[in-house]
PDB file of C-alpha atoms in Angstrom:
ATOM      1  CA  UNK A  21      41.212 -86.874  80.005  1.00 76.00           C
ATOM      2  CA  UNK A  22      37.533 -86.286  78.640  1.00 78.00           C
ATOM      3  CA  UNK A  23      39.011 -83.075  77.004  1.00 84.00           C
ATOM      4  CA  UNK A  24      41.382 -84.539  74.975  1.00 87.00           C
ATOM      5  CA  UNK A  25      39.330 -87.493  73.912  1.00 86.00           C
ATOM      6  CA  UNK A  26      36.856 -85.033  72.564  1.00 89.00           C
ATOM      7  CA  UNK A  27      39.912 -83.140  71.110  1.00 89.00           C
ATOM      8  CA  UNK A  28      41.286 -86.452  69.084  1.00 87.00           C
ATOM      9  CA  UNK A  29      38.254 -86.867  68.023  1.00 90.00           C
ATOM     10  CA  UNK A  30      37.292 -83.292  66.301  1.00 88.00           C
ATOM     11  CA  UNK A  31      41.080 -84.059  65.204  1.00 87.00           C
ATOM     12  CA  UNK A  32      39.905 -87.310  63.552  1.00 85.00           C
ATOM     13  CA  UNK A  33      36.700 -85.879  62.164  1.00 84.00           C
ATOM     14  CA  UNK A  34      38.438 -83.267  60.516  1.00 84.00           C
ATOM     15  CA  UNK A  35      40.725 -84.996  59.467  1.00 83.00           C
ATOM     16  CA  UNK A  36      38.570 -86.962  57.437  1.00 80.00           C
ATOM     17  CA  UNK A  37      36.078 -84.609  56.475  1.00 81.00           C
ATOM     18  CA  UNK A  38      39.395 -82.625  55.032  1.00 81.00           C
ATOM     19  CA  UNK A  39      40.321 -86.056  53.075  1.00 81.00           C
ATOM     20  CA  UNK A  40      36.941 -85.961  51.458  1.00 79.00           C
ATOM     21  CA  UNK A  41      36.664 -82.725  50.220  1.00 78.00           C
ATOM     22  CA  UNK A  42      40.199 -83.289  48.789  1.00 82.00           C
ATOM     23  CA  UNK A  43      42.829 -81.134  47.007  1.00 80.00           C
ATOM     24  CA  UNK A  44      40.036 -78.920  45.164  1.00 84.00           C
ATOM     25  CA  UNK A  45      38.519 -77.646  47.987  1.00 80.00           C
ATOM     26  CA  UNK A  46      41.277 -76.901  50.015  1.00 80.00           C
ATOM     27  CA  UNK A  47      42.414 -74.625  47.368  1.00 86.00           C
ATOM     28  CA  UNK A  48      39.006 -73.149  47.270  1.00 88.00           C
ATOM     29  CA  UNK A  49      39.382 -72.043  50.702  1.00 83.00           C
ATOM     30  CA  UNK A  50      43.016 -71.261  50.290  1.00 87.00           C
ATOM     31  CA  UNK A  51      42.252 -68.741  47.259  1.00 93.00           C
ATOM     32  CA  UNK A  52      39.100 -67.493  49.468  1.00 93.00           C
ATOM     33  CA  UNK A  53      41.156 -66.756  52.941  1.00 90.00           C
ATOM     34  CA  UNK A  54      43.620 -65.036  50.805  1.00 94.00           C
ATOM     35  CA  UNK A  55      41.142 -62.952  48.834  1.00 96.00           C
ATOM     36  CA  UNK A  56      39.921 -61.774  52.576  1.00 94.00           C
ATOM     37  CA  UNK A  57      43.239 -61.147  54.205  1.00 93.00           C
ATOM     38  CA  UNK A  58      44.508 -58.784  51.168  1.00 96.00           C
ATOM     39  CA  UNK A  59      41.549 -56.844  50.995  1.00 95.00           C
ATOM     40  CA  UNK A  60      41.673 -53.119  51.839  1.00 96.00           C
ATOM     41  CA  UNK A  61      39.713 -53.308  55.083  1.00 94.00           C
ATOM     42  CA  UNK A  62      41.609 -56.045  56.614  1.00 93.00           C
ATOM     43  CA  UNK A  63      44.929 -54.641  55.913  1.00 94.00           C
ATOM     44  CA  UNK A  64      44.147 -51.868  57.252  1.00 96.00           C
ATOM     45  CA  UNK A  65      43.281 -52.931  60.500  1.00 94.00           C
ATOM     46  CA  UNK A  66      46.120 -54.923  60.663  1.00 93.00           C
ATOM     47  CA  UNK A  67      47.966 -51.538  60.351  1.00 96.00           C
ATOM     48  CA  UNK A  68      46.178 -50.189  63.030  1.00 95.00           C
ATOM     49  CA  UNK A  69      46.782 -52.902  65.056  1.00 93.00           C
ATOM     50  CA  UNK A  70      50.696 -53.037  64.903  1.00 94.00           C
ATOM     51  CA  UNK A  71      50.880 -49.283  65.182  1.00 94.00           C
ATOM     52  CA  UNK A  72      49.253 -49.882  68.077  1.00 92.00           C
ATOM     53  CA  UNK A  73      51.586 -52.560  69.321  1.00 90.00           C
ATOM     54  CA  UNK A  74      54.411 -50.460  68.472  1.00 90.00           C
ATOM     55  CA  UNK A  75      53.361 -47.573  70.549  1.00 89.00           C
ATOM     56  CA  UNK A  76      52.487 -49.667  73.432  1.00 87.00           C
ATOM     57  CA  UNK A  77      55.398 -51.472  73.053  1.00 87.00           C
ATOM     58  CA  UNK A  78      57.881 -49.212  75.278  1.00 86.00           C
ATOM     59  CA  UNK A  79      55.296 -48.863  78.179  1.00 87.00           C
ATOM     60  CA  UNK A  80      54.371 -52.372  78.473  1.00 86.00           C
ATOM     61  CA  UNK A  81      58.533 -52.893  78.879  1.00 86.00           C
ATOM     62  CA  UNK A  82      58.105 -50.461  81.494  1.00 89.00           C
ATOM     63  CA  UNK A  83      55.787 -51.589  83.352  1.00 91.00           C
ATOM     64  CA  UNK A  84      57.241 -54.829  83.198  1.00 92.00           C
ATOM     65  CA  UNK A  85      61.020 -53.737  84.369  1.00 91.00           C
ATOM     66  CA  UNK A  86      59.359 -51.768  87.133  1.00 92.00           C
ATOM     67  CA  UNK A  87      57.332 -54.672  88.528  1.00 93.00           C
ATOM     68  CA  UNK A  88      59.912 -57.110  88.289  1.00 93.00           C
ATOM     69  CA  UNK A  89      62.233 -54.504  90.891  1.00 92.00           C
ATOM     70  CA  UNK A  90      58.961 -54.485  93.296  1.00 92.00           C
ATOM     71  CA  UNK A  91      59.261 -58.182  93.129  1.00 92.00           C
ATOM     72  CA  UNK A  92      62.752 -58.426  93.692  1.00 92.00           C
ATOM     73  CA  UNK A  93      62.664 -55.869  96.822  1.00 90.00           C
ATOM     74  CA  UNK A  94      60.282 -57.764  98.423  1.00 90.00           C
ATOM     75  CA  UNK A  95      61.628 -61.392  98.004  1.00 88.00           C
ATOM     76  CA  UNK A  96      64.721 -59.772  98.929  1.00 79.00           C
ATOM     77  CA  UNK A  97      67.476 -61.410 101.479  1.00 77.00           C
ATOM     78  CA  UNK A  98      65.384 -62.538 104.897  1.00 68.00           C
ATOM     79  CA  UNK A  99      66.048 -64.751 107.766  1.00 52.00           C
ATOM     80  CA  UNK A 100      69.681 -65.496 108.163  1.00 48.00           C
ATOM     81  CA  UNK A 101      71.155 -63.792 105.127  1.00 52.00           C
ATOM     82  CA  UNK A 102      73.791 -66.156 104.325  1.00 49.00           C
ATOM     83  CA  UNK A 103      73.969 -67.983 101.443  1.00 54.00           C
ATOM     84  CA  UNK A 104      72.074 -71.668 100.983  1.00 53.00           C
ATOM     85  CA  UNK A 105      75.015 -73.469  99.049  1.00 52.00           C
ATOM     86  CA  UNK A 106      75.541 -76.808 100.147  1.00 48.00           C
TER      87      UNK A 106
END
């Protein structure tokens, strides 16, 4: 409960804080965070970053299937091995 209180209220104080620097600012930072993302070095990390997503892709999906098989194995039919349908 504490946590959220303390959540609605950064909410509330940003809110406002937001109101008073008004439509000019907001574009200020808008134009600014935009400036950043398209420049050269961020873009190319972000490259760099989905190639290596896209490589790691198929093993993750792997790893994944495989685990979920142990899992099934295991929690496999015990005890009376008849169906519980009612």
């Amino acid at each position: 409960m504490r946590g959220r209180l303390i959540f609605l209220t950064g909410v509330g104080v940003g809110y406002v804080l937001g109101a008073r620097a008004g439509r000019a600012r907001y574009e200020q930072i808008r134009s600014a965070t935009t400036r950043v993302w398209n420049s050269d070095g961020v873009q190319k990390q972000v490259h760099t970053i989905e190639d290596f997503i896209a490589d790691r892709t198929p093993d993750v999906a792997d790893f994944i299937g495989e685990t979920t098989k142990k899992v099934v194995r295991k929690a496999g039919p015990k005890g009376s091995g008849g169906s519980s349908e009612s």
